[in-house]
Coordinates of C-alpha atoms and ligand atoms in Angstrom, one line a residue:
X1 CA -26.0 6.5 3.1
X2 CA -27.3 3.6 0.6
X3 CA -27.3 5.7 -2.4
X4 CA -23.5 6.1 -2.3
X5 CA -22.8 2.6 -0.9
X6 CA -25.1 1.2 -4.2
X7 CA -23.1 3.7 -6.5
X8 CA -19.8 2.4 -4.9
X9 CA -20.9 -1.3 -5.4
X10 CA -21.6 -0.4 -9.0
X11 CA -18.1 0.0 -9.6
X12 CA -17.4 -3.3 -7.8
X13 CA -18.3 -6.0 -10.7
X14 CA -17.0 -8.9 -9.0
X15 CA -20.5 -8.8 -6.8
X16 CA -22.4 -9.3 -9.8
X17 CA -22.8 -12.7 -9.6
X18 CA -24.4 -12.1 -6.3
X19 CA -27.4 -10.4 -7.6
X20 CA -30.3 -12.6 -8.6
X21 CA -31.2 -12.5 -12.5
X22 CA -34.6 -11.6 -11.5
X23 CA -33.3 -8.3 -10.0
X24 CA -31.7 -7.5 -13.4
X25 CA -34.8 -8.6 -15.5
X26 CA -36.8 -5.9 -14.1
X27 CA -34.6 -3.3 -15.6
X28 CA -32.7 -5.1 -18.6
X29 CA -34.8 -5.9 -21.8
X30 CA -32.9 -9.3 -22.4
X31 CA -29.4 -10.7 -23.1
X32 CA -29.6 -10.5 -26.9
X33 CA -30.4 -7.9 -29.6
X34 CA -33.4 -10.0 -30.8
X35 CA -35.1 -9.8 -27.3
X36 CA -34.3 -6.0 -27.4
X37 CA -36.0 -5.5 -30.6
X38 CA -38.9 -7.9 -29.5
X39 CA -39.4 -5.5 -26.7
X40 CA -39.2 -2.3 -28.7
X41 CA -41.8 -3.6 -31.1
X42 CA -44.2 -4.5 -28.1
X43 CA -43.6 -0.8 -26.9
X44 CA -44.3 0.5 -30.2
X45 CA -47.7 -1.4 -30.1
X46 CA -48.5 1.0 -27.2
X47 CA -47.4 4.0 -29.3
X48 CA -44.0 4.3 -27.4
X49 CA -40.9 4.4 -29.2
X50 CA -37.4 3.4 -27.9
X51 CA -33.7 3.8 -28.0
X52 CA -31.5 0.5 -27.4
X53 CA -28.7 0.5 -25.4
X54 CA -26.2 -2.3 -25.6
X55 CA -24.9 -2.6 -21.8
X56 CA -21.2 -2.4 -21.3
X57 CA -19.0 0.7 -20.4
X58 CA -15.2 0.7 -20.2
X59 CA -13.7 -1.7 -22.5
X60 CA -10.3 -2.7 -22.6
X61 CA -9.2 -3.9 -26.0
X62 CA -9.7 -2.7 -29.7
X63 CA -11.6 -6.0 -30.4
X64 CA -13.8 -5.5 -27.6
X65 CA -14.8 -2.3 -29.1
X66 CA -15.4 -3.7 -32.5
X67 CA -17.7 -6.3 -31.2
X68 CA -19.5 -3.7 -29.3
X69 CA -19.8 -1.7 -32.7
X70 CA -20.9 -4.5 -34.9
X71 CA -23.6 -5.7 -32.4
X72 CA -24.9 -1.7 -32.8
X73 CA -24.9 -2.1 -36.4
X74 CA -26.7 -5.3 -36.3
X75 CA -29.1 -3.6 -33.9
X76 CA -29.7 -0.8 -36.2
X77 CA -30.3 -3.1 -39.1
X78 CA -32.7 -5.1 -36.8
X79 CA -34.7 -2.2 -35.8
X80 CA -35.0 -0.9 -39.5
X81 CA -36.3 -4.4 -40.5
X82 CA -38.9 -4.6 -37.6
X83 CA -40.0 -1.4 -39.0
X84 CA -39.3 0.5 -35.6
X85 CA -38.1 3.9 -35.7
X86 CA -34.1 3.8 -35.7
X87 CA -32.8 5.2 -32.4
X88 CA -29.6 3.9 -30.2
X89 CA -27.8 5.3 -27.4
X90 CA -24.1 4.7 -27.3
X91 CA -21.3 5.1 -24.7
X92 CA -18.3 6.6 -26.2
X93 CA -15.7 4.8 -23.7
X94 CA -17.6 1.3 -25.1
X95 CA -16.3 2.4 -28.4
X96 CA -12.7 3.0 -27.5
X97 CA -12.9 6.8 -26.2
X98 CA -10.2 5.9 -23.5
X99 CA -8.1 3.4 -25.8
X100 CA -7.9 5.5 -29.2
X101 CA -10.0 8.2 -30.4
X102 CA -9.6 7.2 -33.8
X103 CA -10.8 3.8 -33.3
X104 CA -13.4 5.2 -31.5
X105 CA -14.6 7.6 -34.3
X106 CA -14.1 4.7 -36.8
X107 CA -16.7 2.6 -34.6
X108 CA -19.2 5.8 -34.0
X109 CA -18.8 6.5 -37.6
X110 CA -20.2 2.8 -38.6
X111 CA -23.1 3.1 -36.1
X112 CA -24.0 6.4 -37.5
X113 CA -23.3 5.4 -41.5
X114 CA -25.9 2.6 -40.7
X115 CA -28.3 4.7 -38.7
X116 CA -28.2 7.6 -41.1
X117 CA -29.0 5.0 -43.9
X118 CA -32.3 4.0 -42.1
X119 CA -32.9 7.8 -41.3
X120 CA -32.2 7.1 -37.7
X121 CA -30.7 8.7 -34.7
X122 CA -27.9 7.9 -32.6
X123 CA -27.5 9.5 -29.1
X124 CA -23.8 9.7 -27.2
X125 CA -25.1 8.9 -23.7
X126 CA -23.0 11.3 -21.0
X127 CA -20.6 9.4 -18.6
X128 CA -18.9 10.6 -15.3
X129 CA -18.0 14.5 -15.7
X130 CA -14.1 13.6 -16.6
X131 CA -15.7 12.8 -20.0
X132 CA -18.3 15.9 -20.4
X133 CA -15.7 18.3 -22.2
X134 CA -14.4 15.6 -24.2
X135 CA -17.5 14.3 -25.5
X136 CA -18.7 17.5 -26.4
X137 CA -15.6 18.4 -28.0
X138 CA -15.7 15.1 -30.1
X139 CA -19.1 15.7 -31.4
X140 CA -18.7 19.0 -32.3
X141 CA -15.4 18.3 -34.2
X142 CA -16.0 15.0 -35.4
X143 CA -19.7 14.2 -35.7
X144 CA -21.8 17.3 -36.1
X145 CA -20.1 18.5 -39.5
X146 CA -20.9 14.8 -40.9
X147 CA -24.1 13.5 -39.3
X148 CA -26.0 17.0 -38.2
X149 CA -29.1 16.0 -36.9
X150 CA -28.6 12.1 -36.9
X151 CA -26.6 12.6 -33.6
X152 CA -27.4 14.4 -30.4
X153 CA -25.7 14.7 -27.0
X154 CA -26.9 14.2 -23.0
X155 CA -26.5 17.2 -20.7
X156 CA -26.6 16.4 -16.8
X157 CA -28.5 19.0 -14.6
X158 CA -26.2 17.9 -11.7
X159 CA -23.4 19.5 -13.1
X160 CA -22.8 23.4 -12.6
X161 CA -21.4 23.8 -16.0
X162 CA -25.1 22.8 -17.6
X163 CA -26.7 26.0 -17.8
X164 CA -23.6 27.4 -20.2
X165 CA -23.7 24.0 -21.9
X166 CA -27.4 24.3 -22.4
X167 CA -27.3 28.0 -23.9
X168 CA -24.4 26.8 -26.3
X169 CA -26.2 24.1 -27.7
X170 CA -29.5 26.0 -28.0
X171 CA -27.4 28.3 -30.1
X172 CA -26.0 25.5 -32.0
X173 CA -29.3 23.8 -32.3
X174 CA -28.0 20.5 -31.5
X175 CA -30.3 17.9 -30.0
X176 CA -30.1 17.5 -26.3
X177 CA -31.3 14.7 -24.0
X178 CA -31.6 16.3 -20.6
X179 CA -31.3 14.0 -17.6
X180 CA -30.5 14.7 -13.8
X181 CA -27.2 12.8 -13.9
X182 CA -26.3 9.2 -12.3
X183 CA -22.9 9.2 -11.6
X184 CA -21.0 10.4 -8.0
X185 CA -19.5 13.6 -8.6
X186 CA -17.5 15.9 -6.5
X187 CA -19.1 19.3 -5.2
X188 CA -16.7 21.3 -6.9
X189 CA -18.4 20.3 -10.2
X190 CA -21.9 19.4 -9.4
X191 CA -24.5 20.4 -6.9
X192 CA -24.5 18.0 -3.8
X193 CA -28.2 19.4 -2.9
X194 CA -30.7 17.3 -4.9
X195 CA -33.2 20.2 -4.8
X196 CA -30.2 22.4 -6.7
X197 CA -30.4 19.6 -9.1
X198 CA -34.1 19.9 -9.5
X199 CA -34.1 23.6 -10.1
X200 CA -31.1 23.2 -12.6
X201 CA -33.4 20.4 -14.2
X202 CA -36.3 23.0 -14.8
X203 CA -34.6 25.9 -15.7
X204 CA -32.6 23.9 -18.5
X205 CA -35.7 22.1 -19.5
X206 CA -37.6 25.0 -19.9
X207 CA -34.8 26.7 -21.9
X208 CA -34.4 23.8 -23.9
X209 CA -38.0 23.5 -24.6
X210 CA -38.4 27.1 -25.8
X211 CA -35.0 27.8 -27.8
X212 CA -33.6 24.2 -28.3
X213 CA -33.9 21.5 -31.0
X214 CA -36.4 18.8 -30.2
X215 CA -35.0 18.1 -26.5
X216 CA -35.7 14.7 -24.8
X217 CA -36.6 15.3 -21.2
X218 CA -35.3 12.3 -19.7
X219 CA -36.7 12.2 -16.1
X220 CA -39.3 10.2 -14.1
X221 CA -39.6 13.1 -11.9
X222 CA -43.8 13.5 -11.7
X223 CA -43.4 17.1 -10.6
X224 CA -40.9 18.1 -13.1
X225 CA -43.0 16.3 -15.8
X226 CA -46.4 18.2 -14.8
X227 CA -44.1 21.4 -15.1
X228 CA -43.2 20.5 -18.4
X229 CA -46.8 19.8 -19.6
X230 CA -48.0 23.1 -18.2
X231 CA -44.9 25.0 -19.7
X232 CA -45.7 23.6 -23.4
X233 CA -49.3 24.4 -22.9
X234 CA -48.6 28.1 -21.6
X235 CA -45.9 28.6 -24.5
X236 CA -48.0 27.0 -27.3
X237 CA -45.3 24.5 -27.7
X238 CA -46.8 21.2 -29.4
X239 CA -46.1 17.7 -28.2
X240 CA -44.1 17.4 -31.7
X241 CA -41.3 19.7 -30.4
X242 CA -39.8 17.5 -27.7
X243 CA -40.5 14.0 -26.1
X244 CA -40.3 12.4 -22.7
X245 CA -37.8 9.7 -22.1
X246 CA -37.7 7.0 -19.2
X247 CA -35.9 3.9 -18.5
X248 CA -37.3 0.4 -19.2
X249 CA -39.2 -0.7 -16.4
X250 CA -39.5 2.5 -14.5
X251 CA -43.1 4.1 -14.1
X252 CA -44.4 2.3 -16.9
X253 CA -47.9 3.9 -15.5
X254 CA -46.4 7.3 -16.0
X255 CA -45.1 6.1 -19.4
X256 CA -48.6 5.0 -20.9
X257 CA -50.5 8.0 -18.9
X258 CA -48.3 10.5 -20.8
X259 CA -48.7 8.8 -24.3
X260 CA -52.8 8.6 -23.8
X261 CA -52.5 12.4 -23.1
X262 CA -51.0 12.9 -26.4
X263 CA -47.1 13.3 -25.4
X264 CA -44.5 11.8 -27.1
X265 CA -42.8 8.8 -25.2
X266 CA -39.5 7.2 -25.4
X267 CA -38.3 4.1 -23.8
X268 CA -34.4 3.6 -23.0
X269 CA -34.1 0.1 -23.6
X270 CA -30.9 -1.7 -22.2
X271 CA -30.0 -5.0 -23.0
X272 CA -26.9 -7.3 -23.0
X273 CA -25.0 -9.3 -20.3
X274 CA -23.2 -6.8 -18.9
X275 CA -26.1 -5.4 -16.9
X276 CA -24.3 -5.0 -13.5
X277 CA -23.3 -1.5 -12.9
X278 CA -26.5 -0.1 -14.7
X279 CA -28.5 -2.1 -12.4
X280 CA -26.7 -0.7 -9.7
X281 CA -27.2 2.8 -10.6
X282 CA -31.0 2.2 -11.0
X283 CA -31.2 0.7 -7.8
X284 CA -29.0 3.6 -6.2
X285 CA -31.6 6.1 -7.5
X286 CA -34.4 4.5 -5.7
X287 CA -33.2 1.9 -3.1
X288 CA -37.0 1.1 -2.3
X289 CA -36.8 -1.0 -5.6
X290 CA -34.5 -3.5 -3.9
X291 CA -37.3 -4.4 -1.4
X292 CA -40.1 -3.7 -4.2
X293 CA -38.1 -6.4 -6.6
X294 CA -37.2 -9.1 -3.9
X295 CA -41.0 -8.6 -2.7
X296 CA -42.1 -9.5 -6.2
X297 CA -39.7 -12.5 -6.3
X298 CA -40.7 -14.0 -3.1
X299 CA -44.6 -13.4 -4.1
X300 CA -43.6 -15.1 -7.4
X301 CA -41.8 -18.3 -5.8
X302 CA -44.6 -18.9 -3.3
X303 CA -46.6 -22.1 -3.9
X304 CA -49.9 -21.9 -5.0
X305 CA -49.2 -19.0 -7.4
Ligands
FDA1 P1 -35.1 11.2 -9.4 O1 -33.9 10.3 -9.2 O2 -35.3 12.4 -8.5 O3 -36.4 10.6 -9.1 C1 -37.7 11.1 -9.5 C2 -38.8 10.0 -9.1 O4 -38.6 9.1 -10.2 C3 -38.6 9.1 -7.8 O5 -39.1 9.9 -6.8 C4 -39.0 7.9 -8.3 O6 -40.4 7.5 -7.9 C5 -38.9 7.8 -9.8 N1 -37.4 7.2 -9.9 C6 -36.4 7.3 -10.5 N2 -35.5 6.6 -10.7 C7 -36.3 5.4 -10.3 C8 -36.1 4.2 -10.5 N3 -34.6 3.9 -10.8 N4 -36.9 2.9 -10.1 C9 -38.2 3.5 -9.7 N5 -38.5 4.6 -10.0 C10 -37.4 5.6 -10.0 N6 -27.9 9.6 -16.8 C11 -26.3 9.8 -17.0 O7 -25.6 10.4 -16.2 N7 -26.0 9.9 -18.5 C12 -27.0 9.7 -19.5 O8 -26.7 9.8 -20.6 C13 -28.2 9.0 -18.7 N8 -29.2 8.8 -19.9 C14 -30.5 8.7 -19.5 C15 -31.8 8.4 -20.4 C16 -32.9 8.1 -20.2 C17 -34.0 7.8 -21.1 C18 -33.2 8.3 -18.5 C19 -34.5 8.4 -18.2 C20 -32.1 8.8 -17.5 C21 -30.9 8.6 -18.0 N9 -30.0 9.1 -17.2 C22 -28.7 9.2 -17.7 C23 -30.0 8.7 -15.7 C24 -30.6 10.1 -15.1 O9 -29.4 10.7 -15.0 C25 -31.2 9.7 -13.7 O10 -30.3 9.1 -13.2 C26 -32.3 8.8 -13.6 O11 -33.2 9.3 -14.6 C27 -33.3 9.3 -12.3 O12 -33.5 10.5 -12.2 P2 -34.8 11.1 -12.4 O13 -35.0 12.2 -13.3 O14 -35.9 9.9 -12.7 O15 -35.1 11.5 -11.0

């Protein structure tokens, strides 16, 4: 009951003002590009790579999309200047996908040109199921031919269509990030049962690891991660053939442990002032986070500490 409520609240931005700042800071690296790059440098010192994400989803004017695009180009250049591996994650709606596809392409191409010049990578985040086919079509028609391996996509194991998408993208050798899916979806397109989402994740993860092209396994699910490590060892798939991906602030212990065990780990590092829908989706994934973060805030506010 709490999860659907939190997902519902994630679409009610007027409530953002009621959420304490400290709650956002647990999952968001800061307001500015500089703060995000600094957080990435700190993770790099621990052997963990990053992908930076400017928070902000549907935009309402071409000027907003161009401002977001300019921030991404700045981000790419600052990552390169800080000697970080350049890797950013972009939402097409933030680049104007719902306003005008030509504008969206112009924006994404600017980011990709900058990333390509730095030998970097741009991941197209996947949004709700209404965007799945459109995103894959846009990627295949407009980006893949020009930018090849500098650009990749995301698939969500909660969607019924994902087995077929994984098969196709393995055949095309496209770089895929596999996640479970963060959006509230109807049963017609998504598995309502979590166990089915998890089975789908494992099935598609193994296919991507065996046949895909450098998949990103985006999950904090320890049982699934153990399975991935075991599968890699059984099949002789070396740690250079895939990477684990986790969210900033989530399971930092597991991120470090995997790295120490020799696996590649990338952290998805969001920043910016528009953190509200992102934060609410993270809280929906684990409502116990609300108590955890509030508990920390109270402890930190107690006198004598
Ligand atoms: P699940 O939700 O089953 O959780 C497994 C375990 O992980 C939990 O038991 C808990 O211990 C821990 N955990 C999970 N979330 C936590 C949290 N917020 N705080 C603390 N512990 C937590 N989605 C999408 O639709 N499109 C996208 O493009 C992306 N991109 C993306 C990139 C990366 C790098 C990650 C890690 C995730 C995404 N996601 C995403 C989000 C994804 O779809 C999913 O909602 C979350 O990762 C949570 O699912 P898990 O796989 O972690 O499993």
